[in-house]
XYZ file of C-alpha atoms in Angstrom:
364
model
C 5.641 41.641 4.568
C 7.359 38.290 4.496
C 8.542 36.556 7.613
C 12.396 35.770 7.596
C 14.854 33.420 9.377
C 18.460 34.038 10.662
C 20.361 31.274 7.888
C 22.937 31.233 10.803
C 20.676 29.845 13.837
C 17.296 29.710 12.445
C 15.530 33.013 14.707
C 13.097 35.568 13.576
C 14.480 38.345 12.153
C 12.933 41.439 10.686
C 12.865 43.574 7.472
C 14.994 45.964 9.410
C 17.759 44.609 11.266
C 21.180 44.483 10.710
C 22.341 42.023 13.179
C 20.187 39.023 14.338
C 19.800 39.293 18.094
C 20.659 35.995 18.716
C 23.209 34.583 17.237
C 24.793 37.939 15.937
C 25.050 37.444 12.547
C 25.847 40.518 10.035
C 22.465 40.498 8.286
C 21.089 42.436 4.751
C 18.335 42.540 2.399
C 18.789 41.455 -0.734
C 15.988 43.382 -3.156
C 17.370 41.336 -6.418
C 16.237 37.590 -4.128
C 14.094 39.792 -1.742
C 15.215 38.218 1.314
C 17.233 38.840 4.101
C 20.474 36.851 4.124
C 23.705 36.755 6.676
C 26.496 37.486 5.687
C 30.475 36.384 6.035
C 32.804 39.789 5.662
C 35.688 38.894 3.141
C 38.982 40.576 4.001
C 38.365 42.442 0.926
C 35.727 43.525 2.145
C 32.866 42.305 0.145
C 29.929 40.491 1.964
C 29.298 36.993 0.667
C 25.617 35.740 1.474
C 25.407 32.292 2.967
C 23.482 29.861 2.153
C 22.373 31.473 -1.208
C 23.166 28.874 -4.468
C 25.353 30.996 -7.133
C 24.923 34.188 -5.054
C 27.168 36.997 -6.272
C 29.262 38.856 -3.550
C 27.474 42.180 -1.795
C 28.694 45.337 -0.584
C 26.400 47.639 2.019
C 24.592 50.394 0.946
C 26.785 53.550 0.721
C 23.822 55.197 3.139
C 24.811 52.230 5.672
C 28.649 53.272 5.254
C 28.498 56.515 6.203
C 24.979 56.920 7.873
C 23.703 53.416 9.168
C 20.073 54.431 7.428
C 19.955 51.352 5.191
C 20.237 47.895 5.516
C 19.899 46.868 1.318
C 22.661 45.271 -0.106
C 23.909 46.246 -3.692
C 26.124 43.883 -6.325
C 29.891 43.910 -5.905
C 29.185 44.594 -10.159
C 27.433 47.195 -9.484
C 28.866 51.104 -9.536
C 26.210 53.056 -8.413
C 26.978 52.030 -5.024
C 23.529 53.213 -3.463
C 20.802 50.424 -2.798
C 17.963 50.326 -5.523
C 15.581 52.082 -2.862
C 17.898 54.975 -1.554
C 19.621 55.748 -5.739
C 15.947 57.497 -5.836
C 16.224 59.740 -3.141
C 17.169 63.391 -4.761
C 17.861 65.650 -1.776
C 18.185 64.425 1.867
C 17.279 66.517 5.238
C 20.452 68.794 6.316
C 22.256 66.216 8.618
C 23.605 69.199 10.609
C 20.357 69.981 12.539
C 19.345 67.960 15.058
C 16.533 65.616 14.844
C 17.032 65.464 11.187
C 19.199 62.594 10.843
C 16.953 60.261 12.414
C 14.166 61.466 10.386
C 16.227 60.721 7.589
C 16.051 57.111 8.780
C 12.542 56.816 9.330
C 12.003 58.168 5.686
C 14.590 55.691 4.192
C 13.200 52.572 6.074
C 9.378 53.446 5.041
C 10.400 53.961 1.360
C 12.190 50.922 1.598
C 9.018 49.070 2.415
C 7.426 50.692 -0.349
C 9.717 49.730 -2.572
C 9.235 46.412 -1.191
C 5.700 46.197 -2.086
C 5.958 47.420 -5.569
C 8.305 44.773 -5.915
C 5.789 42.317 -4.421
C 3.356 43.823 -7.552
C 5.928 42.854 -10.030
C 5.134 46.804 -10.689
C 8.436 48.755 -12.924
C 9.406 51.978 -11.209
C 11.331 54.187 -13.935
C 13.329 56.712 -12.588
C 15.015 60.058 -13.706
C 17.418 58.012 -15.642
C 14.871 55.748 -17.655
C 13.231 58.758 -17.696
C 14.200 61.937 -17.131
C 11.055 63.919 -17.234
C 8.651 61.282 -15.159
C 10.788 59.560 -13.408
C 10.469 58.693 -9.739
C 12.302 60.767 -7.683
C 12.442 62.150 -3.693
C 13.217 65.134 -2.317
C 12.941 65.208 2.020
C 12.897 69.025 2.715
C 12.339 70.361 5.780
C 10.687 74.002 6.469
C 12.189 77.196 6.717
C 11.653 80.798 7.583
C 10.301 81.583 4.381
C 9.417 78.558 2.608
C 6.940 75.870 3.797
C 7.244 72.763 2.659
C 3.889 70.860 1.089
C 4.012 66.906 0.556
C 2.855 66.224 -2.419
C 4.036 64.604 -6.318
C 4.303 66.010 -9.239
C 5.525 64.638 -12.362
C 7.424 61.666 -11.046
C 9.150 64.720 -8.065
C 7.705 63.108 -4.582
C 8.370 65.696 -1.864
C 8.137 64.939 1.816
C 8.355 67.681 4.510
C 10.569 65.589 7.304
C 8.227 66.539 9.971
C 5.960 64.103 9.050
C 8.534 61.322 10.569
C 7.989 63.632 13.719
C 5.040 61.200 15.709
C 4.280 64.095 17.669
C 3.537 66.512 15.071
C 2.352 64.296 12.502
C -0.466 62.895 15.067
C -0.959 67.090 16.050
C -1.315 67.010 12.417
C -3.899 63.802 11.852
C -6.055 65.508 14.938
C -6.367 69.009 13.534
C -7.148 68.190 9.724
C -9.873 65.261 11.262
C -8.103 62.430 10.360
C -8.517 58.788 12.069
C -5.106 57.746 10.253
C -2.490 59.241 9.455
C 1.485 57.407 8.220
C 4.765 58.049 6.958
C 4.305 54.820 5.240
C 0.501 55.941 4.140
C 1.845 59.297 3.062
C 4.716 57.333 0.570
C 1.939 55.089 -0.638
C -0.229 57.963 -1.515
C 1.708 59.374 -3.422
C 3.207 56.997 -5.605
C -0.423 56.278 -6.245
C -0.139 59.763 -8.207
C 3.333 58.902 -10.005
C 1.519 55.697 -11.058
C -1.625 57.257 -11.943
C 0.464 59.272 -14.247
C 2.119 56.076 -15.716
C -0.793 53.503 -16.062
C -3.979 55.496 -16.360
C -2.910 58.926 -17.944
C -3.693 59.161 -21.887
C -4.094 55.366 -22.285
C -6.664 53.149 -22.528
C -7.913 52.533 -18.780
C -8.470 56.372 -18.744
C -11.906 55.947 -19.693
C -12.710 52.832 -16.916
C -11.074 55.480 -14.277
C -13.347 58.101 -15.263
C -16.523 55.738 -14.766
C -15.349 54.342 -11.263
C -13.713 57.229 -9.940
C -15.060 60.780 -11.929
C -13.713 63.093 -14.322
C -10.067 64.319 -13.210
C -10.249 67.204 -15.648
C -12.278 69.170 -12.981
C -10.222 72.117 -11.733
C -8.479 70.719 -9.017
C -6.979 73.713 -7.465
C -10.781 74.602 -7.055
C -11.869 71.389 -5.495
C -8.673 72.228 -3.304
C -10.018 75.125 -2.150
C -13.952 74.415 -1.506
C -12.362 70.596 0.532
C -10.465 72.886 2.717
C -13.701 75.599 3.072
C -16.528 73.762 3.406
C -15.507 69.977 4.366
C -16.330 67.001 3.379
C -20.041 65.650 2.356
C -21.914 64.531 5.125
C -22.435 61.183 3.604
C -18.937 60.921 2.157
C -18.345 57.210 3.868
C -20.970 56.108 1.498
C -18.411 56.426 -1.687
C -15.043 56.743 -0.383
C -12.098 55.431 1.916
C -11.374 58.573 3.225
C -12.998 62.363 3.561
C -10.266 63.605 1.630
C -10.531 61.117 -1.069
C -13.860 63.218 -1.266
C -12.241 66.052 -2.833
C -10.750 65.515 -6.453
C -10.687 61.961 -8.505
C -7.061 62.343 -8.504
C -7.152 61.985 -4.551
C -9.771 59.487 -4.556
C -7.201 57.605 -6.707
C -4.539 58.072 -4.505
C -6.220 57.527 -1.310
C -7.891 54.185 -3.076
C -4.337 53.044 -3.820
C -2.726 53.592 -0.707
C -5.464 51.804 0.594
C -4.843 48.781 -1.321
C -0.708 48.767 -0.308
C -2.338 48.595 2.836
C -4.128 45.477 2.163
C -1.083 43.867 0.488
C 0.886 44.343 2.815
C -1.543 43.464 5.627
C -2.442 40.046 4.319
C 0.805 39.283 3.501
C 1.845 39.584 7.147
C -0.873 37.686 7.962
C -0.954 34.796 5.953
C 3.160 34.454 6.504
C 2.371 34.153 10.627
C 0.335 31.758 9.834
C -3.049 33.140 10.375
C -6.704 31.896 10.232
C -10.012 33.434 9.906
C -12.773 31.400 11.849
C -16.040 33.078 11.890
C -19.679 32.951 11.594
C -19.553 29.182 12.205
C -17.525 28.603 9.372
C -14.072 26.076 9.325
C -10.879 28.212 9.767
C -9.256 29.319 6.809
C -5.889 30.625 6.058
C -5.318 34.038 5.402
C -4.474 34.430 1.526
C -2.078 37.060 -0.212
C -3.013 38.634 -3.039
C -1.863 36.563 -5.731
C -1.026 36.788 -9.398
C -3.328 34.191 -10.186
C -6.404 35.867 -8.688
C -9.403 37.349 -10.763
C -10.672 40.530 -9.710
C -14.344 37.973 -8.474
C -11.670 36.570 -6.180
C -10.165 39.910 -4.850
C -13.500 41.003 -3.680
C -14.419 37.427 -1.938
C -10.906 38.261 -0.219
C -12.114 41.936 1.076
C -15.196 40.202 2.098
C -14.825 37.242 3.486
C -10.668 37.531 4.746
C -9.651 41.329 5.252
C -13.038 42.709 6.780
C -12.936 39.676 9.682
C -8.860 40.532 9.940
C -9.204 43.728 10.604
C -12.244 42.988 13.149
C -9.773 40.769 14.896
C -6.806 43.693 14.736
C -9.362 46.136 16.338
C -10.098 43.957 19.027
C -7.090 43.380 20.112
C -5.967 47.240 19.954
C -9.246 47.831 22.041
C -7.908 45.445 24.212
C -5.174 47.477 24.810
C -6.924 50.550 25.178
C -5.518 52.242 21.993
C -7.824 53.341 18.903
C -8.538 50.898 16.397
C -5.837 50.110 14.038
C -8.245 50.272 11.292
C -10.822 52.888 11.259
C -12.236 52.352 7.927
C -15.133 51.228 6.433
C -15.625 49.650 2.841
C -18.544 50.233 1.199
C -19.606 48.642 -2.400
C -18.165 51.366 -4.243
C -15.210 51.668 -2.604
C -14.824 47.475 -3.096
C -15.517 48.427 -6.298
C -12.565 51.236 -6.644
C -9.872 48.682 -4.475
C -11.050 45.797 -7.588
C -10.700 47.930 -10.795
C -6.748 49.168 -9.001
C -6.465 44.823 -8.787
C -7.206 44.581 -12.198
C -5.218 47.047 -13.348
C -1.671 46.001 -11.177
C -1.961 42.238 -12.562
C -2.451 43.722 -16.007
C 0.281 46.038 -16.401
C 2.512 43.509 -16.047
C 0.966 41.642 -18.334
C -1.296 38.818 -15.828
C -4.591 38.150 -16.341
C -6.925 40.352 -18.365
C -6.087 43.197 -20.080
C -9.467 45.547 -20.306
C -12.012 46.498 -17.534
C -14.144 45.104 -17.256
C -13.231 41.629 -17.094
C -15.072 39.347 -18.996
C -16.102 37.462 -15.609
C -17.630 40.492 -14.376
C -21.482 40.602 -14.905
């Protein structure tokens, strides 16, 4: 995530606010210049965006409007009136039961910084409209007397029980199934690894590359469901995998693998725009790098290596310094470096960067 400035006054201001706390400037993101701007409230309403060259005029979010759970801008041109993150949203929580508002918000704002990274990716997201049988889509449901709601994806349909914005239950819920981590934000990465699994790898020619790295997705995966959920995980499962339940089915090792590497995005971006620097083993401080268009998938493993593994070191630390559980309790083997370099490869080709086959030819 990019660092941003208040245009009125120059202060830090985040991804999420509205207002800048110090000056008090109206503030918005802009997805089409991802940025946040400030904005001056026209008495026709329209927001203009200062400071912007040839900027068009604005208008909230219809979900800020009437619910104050988005802070995206949309085009005064533009019809739809929902921002392009919250237009995908199908069917939101019932706003009449209590709590469920709220968790409303905390789905919104996480699938807002999906969307954010995707964008980072340069990575299309289709939906229902472009089309109407894979599409991306959302549904938040929440669980009822009879029906229990499962999180999962399926054909473009992401479905997210609202619970999971809960921190209580969703940490009851990372303790009881064994897991060190556990996310609203990991859980919309996840699965959007599936809806894009479905749109890059599915039936085309990095199909058979997937099969080599990550196994044979034609196994019956209701099966593998049920023996993961009767017998565990391998005892040596942290030898070929990010997680135990990426353990269980080559579609989940998929998923897990490219939540993982969101993570990393993300986390480096952060990084690098605070200005960080890696100093260790003797070695002259270095900035912390993004992942870049320009890089070769040689150069994303150096990064794992030699910037993200020390990072996260660092990040530990200082949560241990704290006395809270390390913020990152993973560890990456060579396969699973392996895994996060092929799902590289694959991002920078698909929109047409780099290479276009796996592997590359500057892989020996």
């Amino acid at each position: 995530m990019k660092t941003f400035e208040c245009a009125n006054c120059g202060h830090l201001i985040f991804f999420e606010n509205e207002q800048c706390v110090h000056c008090g400037a109206q503030l918005g993101y802009l997805p089409d210049q991802r940025t946040m701007a400030v904005f001056a409230i026209k008495p026709d309403g329209t927001w203009e965006p200062l400071g912007i060259p040839l900027a068009r005029s604005y208008q909230p979010c219809r979900n800020n409007v009437k619910e104050h759970v988005c802070n995206w801008m949309v085009s005064i041109e533009d019809k739809k009136c929902l921002c392009r993150s919250c237009r995908y949203t199908e069917i939101i929580p019932t706003l009449s039961l209590p709590g469920n508002a709220h968790y409303w918000y905390l789905l919104e704002a996480a699938k807002r910084r999906l969307f954010y990274s995707l964008d980072t990716l340069g990575l299309q997201i289709p939906s229902r409209t472009d089309d109407p049988q894979n599409g991306l889509t959302f549904q938040f449901l929440e669980d009822t007397p009879t029906i229990k709601v499962l999180t999962g994806h399926n054909s473009g349909l992401v479905t997210l029980n609202i619970v999971e914005a809960d921190d209580a239950e969703r940490d009851a819920r990372r303790t009881s199934m064994g897991e060190p981590y556990r996310t609203l934000l990991g859980h919309f990465r996840h699965e959007i690894g599936h809806f894009y699994w479905d749109h890059l790898i599915a039936n085309g020619p990095w199909l058979t590359p997937f099969r080599t790295i990550f196994g044979d997705e034609e196994q019956d995966y209701q099966e593998a469901l049920r023996l993961h959920y009767e017998s565990g995980t391998p005892v040596d499962w942290q030898l070929n995998y990010i997680s135990g339940y990426a353990s269980m089915h080559p579609w989940e090792d998929w998923a897990e693998s490219w939540a993982h590497y969101l993570h990393i995005v993300d986390t480096l971006e952060t990084a690098h725009c605070w200005g960080a620097r890696i100093h260790v083993n003797n070695q002259p401080s270095t900035s912390v790098s993004t992942v870049g268009s320009e890089m070769e998938s040689l150069t994303f493993r150096s990064l794992l290596i030699n910037q993200w593994l020390p990072l996260t070191q660092f990040l530990n630390s200082m949560n241990r310094s704290m006395g809270q559980q390390d913020m990152y309790p993973f560890v990456l083997p060579d396969t699973v470096i392996n895994k996060l370099a092929f799902i590289d490869h694959l991002v920078r080709s698909s929109r047409n960067i780099g290479f276009t086959s796996w592997p590359p030819p500057f892989v020996s």
